[in-house]
Short mmCIF file of C-alpha atoms in Angstrom, two decimals:
data_model
loop_
_atom_site.label_atom_id
_atom_site.label_comp_id
_atom_site.label_asym_id
_atom_site.label_seq_id
_atom_site.Cartn_x
_atom_site.Cartn_y
_atom_site.Cartn_z
CA MET A 1 7.86 -66.69 -31.15
CA LYS A 2 10.70 -66.12 -33.61
CA ILE A 3 11.69 -69.18 -35.66
CA LEU A 4 14.70 -69.85 -37.87
CA PHE A 5 13.52 -72.01 -40.76
CA ILE A 6 16.35 -73.84 -42.58
CA ALA A 7 15.16 -75.94 -45.53
CA PRO A 8 15.21 -76.24 -49.33
CA LEU A 9 12.46 -74.20 -50.98
CA PRO A 10 11.20 -74.26 -54.58
CA PRO A 11 12.46 -73.98 -57.21
CA PRO A 12 13.15 -76.69 -58.08
CA ILE A 13 9.96 -78.45 -56.96
CA HIS A 14 10.36 -81.89 -55.42
CA GLY A 15 8.82 -83.62 -52.45
CA GLN A 16 11.06 -82.08 -49.82
CA SER A 17 10.96 -78.52 -51.14
CA LEU A 18 7.17 -78.72 -51.54
CA ALA A 19 6.79 -79.94 -47.95
CA ALA A 20 9.02 -77.12 -46.72
CA LYS A 21 7.07 -74.47 -48.64
CA VAL A 22 3.71 -75.78 -47.41
CA PHE A 23 4.76 -75.68 -43.75
CA LEU A 24 6.56 -72.34 -44.09
CA ASP A 25 3.43 -70.69 -45.49
CA TYR A 26 1.39 -72.13 -42.63
CA ILE A 27 3.73 -71.40 -39.72
CA SER A 28 4.32 -67.83 -40.95
CA LEU A 29 0.67 -67.10 -40.16
CA TYR A 30 1.33 -67.64 -36.46
CA HIS A 31 4.97 -66.77 -35.82
CA GLU A 32 7.77 -64.51 -37.00
CA VAL A 33 9.89 -66.66 -39.31
CA ASP A 34 13.38 -66.02 -40.65
CA VAL A 35 14.35 -68.26 -43.57
CA VAL A 36 17.57 -69.81 -44.83
CA ASP A 37 16.94 -71.51 -48.17
CA THR A 38 19.24 -74.53 -48.66
CA CYS A 39 17.98 -75.50 -52.13
CA LYS A 40 20.34 -76.65 -54.86
CA LYS A 41 19.77 -76.55 -58.59
CA SER A 42 21.10 -80.02 -59.37
CA HIS A 43 19.33 -83.33 -58.70
CA LYS A 44 22.69 -84.79 -57.63
CA ASP A 45 23.24 -85.27 -53.92
CA GLY A 46 26.00 -83.71 -51.90
CA ILE A 47 28.43 -80.82 -52.38
CA ASN A 48 29.60 -81.79 -55.86
CA ASN A 49 31.00 -78.63 -57.44
CA LEU A 50 32.66 -75.32 -56.62
CA GLY A 51 29.42 -73.41 -57.09
CA ARG A 52 27.72 -75.52 -54.45
CA VAL A 53 30.64 -74.95 -52.07
CA PHE A 54 30.04 -71.20 -52.28
CA GLU A 55 26.29 -71.75 -51.86
CA VAL A 56 26.94 -73.73 -48.67
CA LEU A 57 29.30 -71.06 -47.33
CA LYS A 58 26.56 -68.46 -47.87
CA ILE A 59 24.09 -70.73 -46.08
CA LEU A 60 26.42 -71.09 -43.08
CA VAL A 61 27.04 -67.34 -42.85
CA SER A 62 23.30 -66.70 -43.02
CA VAL A 63 22.62 -69.28 -40.29
CA PHE A 64 25.31 -67.70 -38.10
CA LYS A 65 23.75 -64.25 -38.43
CA LYS A 66 20.12 -65.29 -38.05
CA GLN A 67 20.33 -67.89 -35.27
CA GLN A 68 21.41 -65.40 -32.66
CA LYS A 69 17.97 -63.87 -32.04
CA VAL A 70 15.55 -66.75 -32.53
CA ASP A 71 13.58 -68.82 -30.05
CA LEU A 72 13.40 -72.04 -32.08
CA ILE A 73 15.33 -73.56 -34.98
CA TYR A 74 13.74 -75.95 -37.47
CA PHE A 75 15.72 -77.49 -40.29
CA HIS A 76 15.68 -80.26 -42.86
CA VAL A 77 18.71 -82.52 -42.66
CA SER A 78 20.51 -84.06 -45.64
CA GLU A 79 21.32 -87.69 -46.41
CA SER A 80 24.50 -87.35 -48.48
CA LEU A 81 27.99 -87.21 -46.97
CA GLY A 82 28.57 -83.67 -48.24
CA GLY A 83 25.14 -82.59 -47.09
CA ASN A 84 25.75 -84.08 -43.67
CA LEU A 85 28.98 -82.11 -43.39
CA LYS A 86 26.91 -78.97 -43.95
CA ASP A 87 24.45 -80.11 -41.28
CA LEU A 88 27.26 -80.74 -38.79
CA MET A 89 28.54 -77.22 -39.33
CA ILE A 90 25.02 -75.89 -38.72
CA TYR A 91 24.87 -77.89 -35.48
CA LEU A 92 28.19 -76.36 -34.47
CA ILE A 93 27.06 -72.83 -35.31
CA CYS A 94 23.86 -73.35 -33.31
CA LEU A 95 25.54 -75.26 -30.47
CA GLY A 96 24.13 -73.01 -27.78
CA LYS A 97 20.59 -73.49 -29.10
CA LEU A 98 20.50 -77.20 -29.88
CA ASN A 99 18.04 -77.72 -27.04
CA ARG A 100 15.68 -75.47 -29.03
CA THR A 101 16.44 -77.08 -32.39
CA TYR A 102 14.31 -79.64 -34.26
CA ILE A 103 15.59 -81.51 -37.28
CA HIS A 104 13.23 -82.98 -39.88
CA LEU A 105 14.28 -86.00 -41.94
CA HIS A 106 12.38 -86.26 -45.24
CA GLY A 107 14.20 -89.27 -46.65
CA GLY A 108 14.79 -92.85 -45.61
CA SER A 109 18.47 -93.42 -46.41
CA LEU A 110 20.39 -91.52 -43.72
CA LYS A 111 21.11 -94.54 -41.53
CA ARG A 112 21.98 -96.87 -44.40
CA LEU A 113 24.09 -94.41 -46.39
CA LEU A 114 25.93 -92.70 -43.56
CA PHE A 115 25.48 -94.01 -40.02
CA ASP A 116 25.88 -97.69 -40.93
CA LYS A 117 28.86 -97.08 -43.22
CA TRP A 118 31.00 -94.67 -41.23
CA ALA A 119 31.28 -95.12 -37.47
CA LEU A 120 33.00 -91.76 -37.00
CA VAL A 121 30.26 -89.94 -38.92
CA LYS A 122 27.65 -91.60 -36.73
CA LEU A 123 29.58 -90.76 -33.55
CA ILE A 124 29.88 -87.07 -34.44
CA ASN A 125 26.23 -86.85 -35.43
CA ARG A 126 25.15 -88.60 -32.24
CA TYR A 127 27.01 -86.02 -30.16
CA PHE A 128 24.94 -83.18 -31.64
CA ILE A 129 21.66 -85.07 -32.13
CA SER A 130 21.58 -86.13 -28.47
CA LYS A 131 21.36 -82.45 -27.52
CA LEU A 132 18.47 -81.58 -29.87
CA ALA A 133 14.95 -80.72 -28.78
CA GLY A 134 13.68 -83.35 -31.19
CA CYS A 135 13.95 -85.30 -34.44
CA ILE A 136 10.95 -85.51 -36.77
CA VAL A 137 10.51 -88.44 -39.15
CA LEU A 138 7.79 -89.31 -41.64
CA GLY A 139 6.71 -92.71 -40.37
CA PRO A 140 7.34 -95.59 -37.94
CA SER A 141 9.92 -97.27 -40.20
CA HIS A 142 12.20 -94.22 -39.86
CA VAL A 143 12.26 -94.07 -36.07
CA GLN A 144 15.21 -96.50 -36.13
CA VAL A 145 17.38 -93.88 -37.87
CA PHE A 146 17.77 -91.95 -34.62
CA GLU A 147 17.32 -94.74 -32.07
CA GLY A 148 20.19 -94.76 -29.60
CA MET A 149 21.18 -91.23 -30.57
CA ILE A 150 18.42 -89.32 -28.76
CA ALA A 151 15.80 -90.18 -26.15
CA SER A 152 12.92 -92.06 -27.78
CA GLU A 153 10.30 -89.57 -26.60
CA ARG A 154 12.07 -86.87 -28.60
CA ILE A 155 11.63 -88.75 -31.89
CA LYS A 156 8.40 -87.45 -33.42
CA ILE A 157 6.32 -88.64 -36.40
CA ALA A 158 4.63 -86.32 -38.90
CA PRO A 159 3.33 -88.12 -42.03
CA ASN A 160 3.44 -86.40 -45.41
CA PHE A 161 0.49 -85.00 -47.37
CA ALA A 162 -1.13 -84.56 -50.77
CA GLU A 163 -1.71 -81.09 -52.19
CA ASN A 164 -5.31 -79.91 -51.90
CA LEU A 165 -5.83 -79.35 -55.63
CA ILE A 166 -4.95 -83.01 -56.33
CA PHE A 167 -7.94 -84.36 -54.37
CA LYS A 168 -10.47 -85.62 -56.88
CA ASP A 169 -14.23 -85.79 -56.41
CA ILE A 170 -15.42 -89.30 -55.54
CA GLU A 171 -17.91 -89.40 -58.40
CA ALA A 172 -15.20 -88.32 -60.83
CA VAL A 173 -12.97 -91.14 -59.58
CA SER A 174 -15.71 -93.63 -60.38
CA ASN A 175 -16.33 -92.12 -63.81
CA ASN A 176 -12.63 -92.40 -64.61
CA PHE A 177 -12.88 -96.18 -64.44
CA ASN A 178 -16.16 -96.50 -66.37
CA THR A 179 -14.48 -96.31 -69.74
CA GLY A 180 -13.26 -98.72 -72.38
CA ASN A 181 -10.20 -96.61 -73.10
CA PRO A 182 -6.67 -97.92 -72.48
CA ILE A 183 -5.51 -97.90 -68.86
CA ARG A 184 -3.64 -94.65 -68.28
CA VAL A 185 -0.50 -95.02 -66.15
CA LEU A 186 1.31 -92.01 -64.68
CA TYR A 187 4.95 -91.73 -63.63
CA MET A 188 5.61 -88.45 -61.83
CA SER A 189 8.96 -88.03 -60.10
CA ASN A 190 12.48 -87.00 -61.02
CA LEU A 191 13.67 -89.00 -64.02
CA ILE A 192 16.98 -89.96 -62.49
CA PRO A 193 18.77 -93.28 -61.89
CA GLY A 194 17.26 -95.06 -58.92
CA LYS A 195 13.70 -93.83 -59.43
CA GLY A 196 13.05 -96.63 -61.92
CA TYR A 197 11.56 -94.71 -64.84
CA GLU A 198 13.92 -96.46 -67.26
CA TYR A 199 12.60 -99.86 -66.17
CA LEU A 200 9.01 -98.74 -66.70
CA LEU A 201 9.94 -97.52 -70.17
CA SER A 202 11.82 -100.68 -71.13
CA ALA A 203 8.97 -102.82 -69.76
CA TYR A 204 6.57 -101.12 -72.16
CA LEU A 205 8.97 -101.22 -75.09
CA ASN A 206 9.59 -104.95 -74.62
CA SER A 207 6.00 -105.92 -73.80
CA ASN A 208 3.57 -107.81 -76.02
CA GLU A 209 1.05 -106.23 -78.36
CA GLN A 210 -1.83 -106.70 -75.91
CA ILE A 211 -0.08 -104.50 -73.34
CA LYS A 212 0.84 -101.91 -75.97
CA LYS A 213 -2.81 -101.69 -77.05
CA SER A 214 -4.17 -101.63 -73.49
CA ILE A 215 -1.75 -99.28 -71.68
CA VAL A 216 -0.71 -95.65 -72.16
CA ILE A 217 1.97 -94.05 -69.99
CA ASP A 218 2.49 -90.38 -69.12
CA PHE A 219 5.87 -89.31 -67.73
CA ALA A 220 6.48 -86.07 -65.82
CA GLY A 221 9.51 -84.80 -63.94
CA GLY A 222 12.99 -83.40 -64.39
CA PHE A 223 16.10 -85.05 -65.82
CA GLU A 224 19.62 -84.89 -64.43
CA SER A 225 21.01 -83.71 -67.78
CA ASP A 226 19.88 -82.59 -71.23
CA LEU A 227 21.60 -85.66 -72.70
CA ASP A 228 19.48 -88.00 -70.56
CA LYS A 229 16.36 -86.09 -71.57
CA GLN A 230 17.12 -86.28 -75.29
CA ARG A 231 17.92 -89.99 -75.08
CA PHE A 232 14.55 -90.58 -73.40
CA LEU A 233 12.65 -88.49 -75.95
CA ASP A 234 14.27 -90.41 -78.79
CA GLN A 235 13.10 -93.69 -77.24
CA ILE A 236 9.47 -92.67 -76.81
CA LYS A 237 9.11 -90.74 -80.07
CA PRO A 238 7.81 -93.69 -82.16
CA PHE A 239 5.02 -94.46 -79.66
CA ASP A 240 1.86 -92.36 -79.40
CA ALA A 241 1.02 -94.13 -76.13
CA LEU A 242 4.11 -92.67 -74.44
CA GLN A 243 4.16 -88.96 -73.58
CA TYR A 244 6.55 -86.72 -71.63
CA TYR A 245 5.26 -83.49 -70.02
CA GLY A 246 8.37 -82.08 -68.36
CA VAL A 247 8.39 -80.66 -64.85
CA VAL A 248 4.79 -79.92 -63.89
CA SER A 249 2.92 -78.16 -61.09
CA GLY A 250 -0.45 -76.58 -60.44
CA VAL A 251 -3.22 -77.29 -62.94
CA ARG A 252 -1.02 -79.33 -65.28
CA LYS A 253 -0.03 -81.60 -62.42
CA GLN A 254 -3.66 -81.87 -61.32
CA THR A 255 -4.76 -82.81 -64.83
CA LEU A 256 -2.18 -85.57 -65.18
CA PHE A 257 -3.16 -87.11 -61.84
CA HIS A 258 -6.89 -86.78 -62.49
CA GLN A 259 -6.80 -88.47 -65.89
CA ALA A 260 -4.61 -91.33 -64.63
CA GLN A 261 -6.02 -94.59 -63.31
CA VAL A 262 -2.71 -96.08 -62.19
CA PHE A 263 0.33 -94.41 -60.66
CA CYS A 264 3.69 -96.19 -60.97
CA LEU A 265 6.83 -95.46 -58.94
CA PRO A 266 9.35 -98.30 -59.52
CA THR A 267 11.93 -96.75 -57.19
CA SER A 268 14.97 -98.52 -55.78
CA TYR A 269 15.67 -95.64 -53.36
CA PHE A 270 15.16 -96.05 -49.63
CA GLU A 271 12.36 -93.52 -49.89
CA GLY A 272 11.05 -91.28 -47.16
CA GLN A 273 7.31 -91.08 -47.77
CA PRO A 274 6.78 -90.08 -51.39
CA ILE A 275 4.27 -87.26 -51.71
CA SER A 276 3.60 -88.51 -55.24
CA ILE A 277 2.11 -91.75 -53.86
CA LEU A 278 -0.11 -89.84 -51.45
CA GLU A 279 -1.23 -87.59 -54.30
CA ALA A 280 -2.00 -90.69 -56.34
CA TYR A 281 -4.29 -91.80 -53.51
CA ALA A 282 -5.92 -88.36 -53.42
CA SER A 283 -6.58 -88.44 -57.15
CA GLY A 284 -8.10 -91.91 -57.00
CA CYS A 285 -5.30 -93.92 -58.59
CA VAL A 286 -4.26 -97.51 -58.07
CA VAL A 287 -0.59 -97.51 -57.03
CA VAL A 288 2.16 -99.74 -58.41
CA THR A 289 5.42 -99.44 -56.51
CA THR A 290 8.29 -101.18 -54.75
CA LEU A 291 8.37 -101.74 -51.00
CA LYS A 292 11.42 -99.56 -50.38
CA GLY A 293 12.07 -97.45 -47.32
CA GLY A 294 9.12 -95.55 -45.91
CA ILE A 295 6.75 -96.73 -48.63
CA VAL A 296 5.92 -99.64 -46.30
CA ASP A 297 4.38 -97.12 -43.87
CA ILE A 298 1.81 -95.90 -46.40
CA PHE A 299 1.30 -98.78 -48.84
CA GLU A 300 -0.32 -102.19 -48.36
CA VAL A 301 -0.17 -104.73 -51.16
CA GLY A 302 -3.65 -105.56 -52.45
CA LYS A 303 -5.34 -102.76 -50.51
CA ASN A 304 -3.62 -99.81 -52.20
CA GLY A 305 -2.36 -101.49 -55.35
CA PHE A 306 0.36 -103.85 -56.55
CA SER A 307 4.01 -104.28 -55.59
CA ILE A 308 6.86 -104.77 -58.04
CA GLU A 309 10.49 -105.74 -57.62
CA GLU A 310 13.10 -103.02 -57.87
CA LYS A 311 15.18 -102.76 -61.05
CA SER A 312 13.05 -105.42 -62.73
CA GLU A 313 11.60 -104.96 -66.19
CA ASP A 314 10.02 -108.42 -66.00
CA SER A 315 8.26 -107.60 -62.74
CA ILE A 316 6.73 -104.48 -64.29
CA ILE A 317 5.60 -106.39 -67.38
CA LYS A 318 3.87 -108.96 -65.18
CA CYS A 319 2.18 -106.16 -63.25
CA LEU A 320 0.97 -104.47 -66.45
CA GLU A 321 -0.54 -107.81 -67.49
CA LEU A 322 -2.19 -108.07 -64.08
CA LEU A 323 -3.68 -104.58 -64.40
CA ILE A 324 -5.29 -105.60 -67.67
CA GLN A 325 -6.55 -108.93 -66.30
CA GLN A 326 -7.97 -107.36 -63.12
CA ARG A 327 -9.23 -104.14 -64.65
CA ASP A 328 -12.68 -104.56 -63.13
CA GLN A 329 -11.15 -104.60 -59.62
CA LEU A 330 -9.12 -101.42 -60.00
CA HIS A 331 -12.10 -99.16 -59.33
CA GLN A 332 -12.55 -100.33 -55.73
CA ILE A 333 -8.84 -99.95 -54.94
CA ALA A 334 -8.96 -96.41 -56.30
CA LEU A 335 -11.93 -95.50 -54.10
CA THR A 336 -10.18 -96.98 -51.06
CA ASN A 337 -7.10 -94.87 -51.76
CA ARG A 338 -9.18 -91.71 -52.16
CA THR A 339 -10.83 -92.33 -48.77
CA ILE A 340 -7.49 -93.01 -47.07
CA ALA A 341 -6.07 -89.76 -48.45
CA GLU A 342 -9.05 -87.77 -47.18
CA GLN A 343 -8.73 -89.25 -43.70
CA ASN A 344 -4.96 -89.08 -43.29
CA TYR A 345 -3.10 -86.99 -45.83
CA LYS A 346 -4.65 -83.54 -46.10
CA ILE A 347 -2.32 -80.53 -45.91
CA ASP A 348 -4.19 -79.18 -42.90
CA THR A 349 -3.57 -82.44 -41.02
CA TYR A 350 0.14 -82.32 -41.90
CA ASN A 351 0.60 -78.72 -40.83
CA LYS A 352 -1.22 -79.12 -37.53
CA THR A 353 0.63 -82.35 -36.69
CA LEU A 354 4.02 -80.81 -37.42
CA ARG A 355 3.18 -77.64 -35.51
CA SER A 356 2.17 -79.76 -32.52
CA GLN A 357 5.36 -81.87 -32.71
CA LEU A 358 7.39 -78.65 -32.58
CA GLY A 359 5.47 -77.54 -29.49
CA LEU A 360 4.17 -74.40 -31.19
#
């Protein structure tokens, strides 16, 4: 079977591009795959500059040329207004093959940001989506995005995954908690407004001396601008317990996860299903996060870690205090998370589930 694969691919590396690359490598072993890379260099959503306009035009021309001789089309849809305009043009280009087209939603904000705000946008999308072979979402909380737009049996679920190299040996997980060292907290995501890194930072900076002596925090990820990056570096410079590692992958990423005991994602986004949380499970970390979007599909308060309020420095401070007070209980949560990751979030499970949902 010949497949047209339309999705953002690394670089840059983020959850969606990583998921696309993982499945592309897998599906290429079994089928002939033609690729249209929709990646953008900026962390900003939408079609926000002239350069991106030309990128999108090249994408549309490539889709037009390549869709003519394929048996199935698979593509990742966007959640911004500009990105959705691109998607609508792809639907139009592939109009004769929509019944052989599957879209994959990797976020959790499409309904809230677009369909609930603009009736006309929803109406136009529904026209095309109703003709699709299927819509793939990450978890049960996202099924509602496409309800009423396509037959329910054509809405498929394929949960995300953790990279294989992130999985940590069970004995090593236990050893990581048998230490009197400060609790090591990891933040690994884009350092952009909405992800909450600034609230984690300010919580530490404004915390008491006990927290400062008992907690160290590692930050990893990309900034939206050099100015934001420099401002952040200036803030953490006086504190040895705060470190920034830039954009990481491979062994460096593995090392940061494996030395961490707690993973913190204080996001206010309506998330899809953050791969970073699943990788925290795989590495044997206790998770601290908000209950936004699809996080509720993969995170249970008490079982997997602790919940915090979005955009709340005080909530994070209270949670840091709780981590210190309940340090002896963190080990069992970490082992539970490692087991859950092994059972549910391996790459092989993801690839086979997605391949099955596409009928391949």
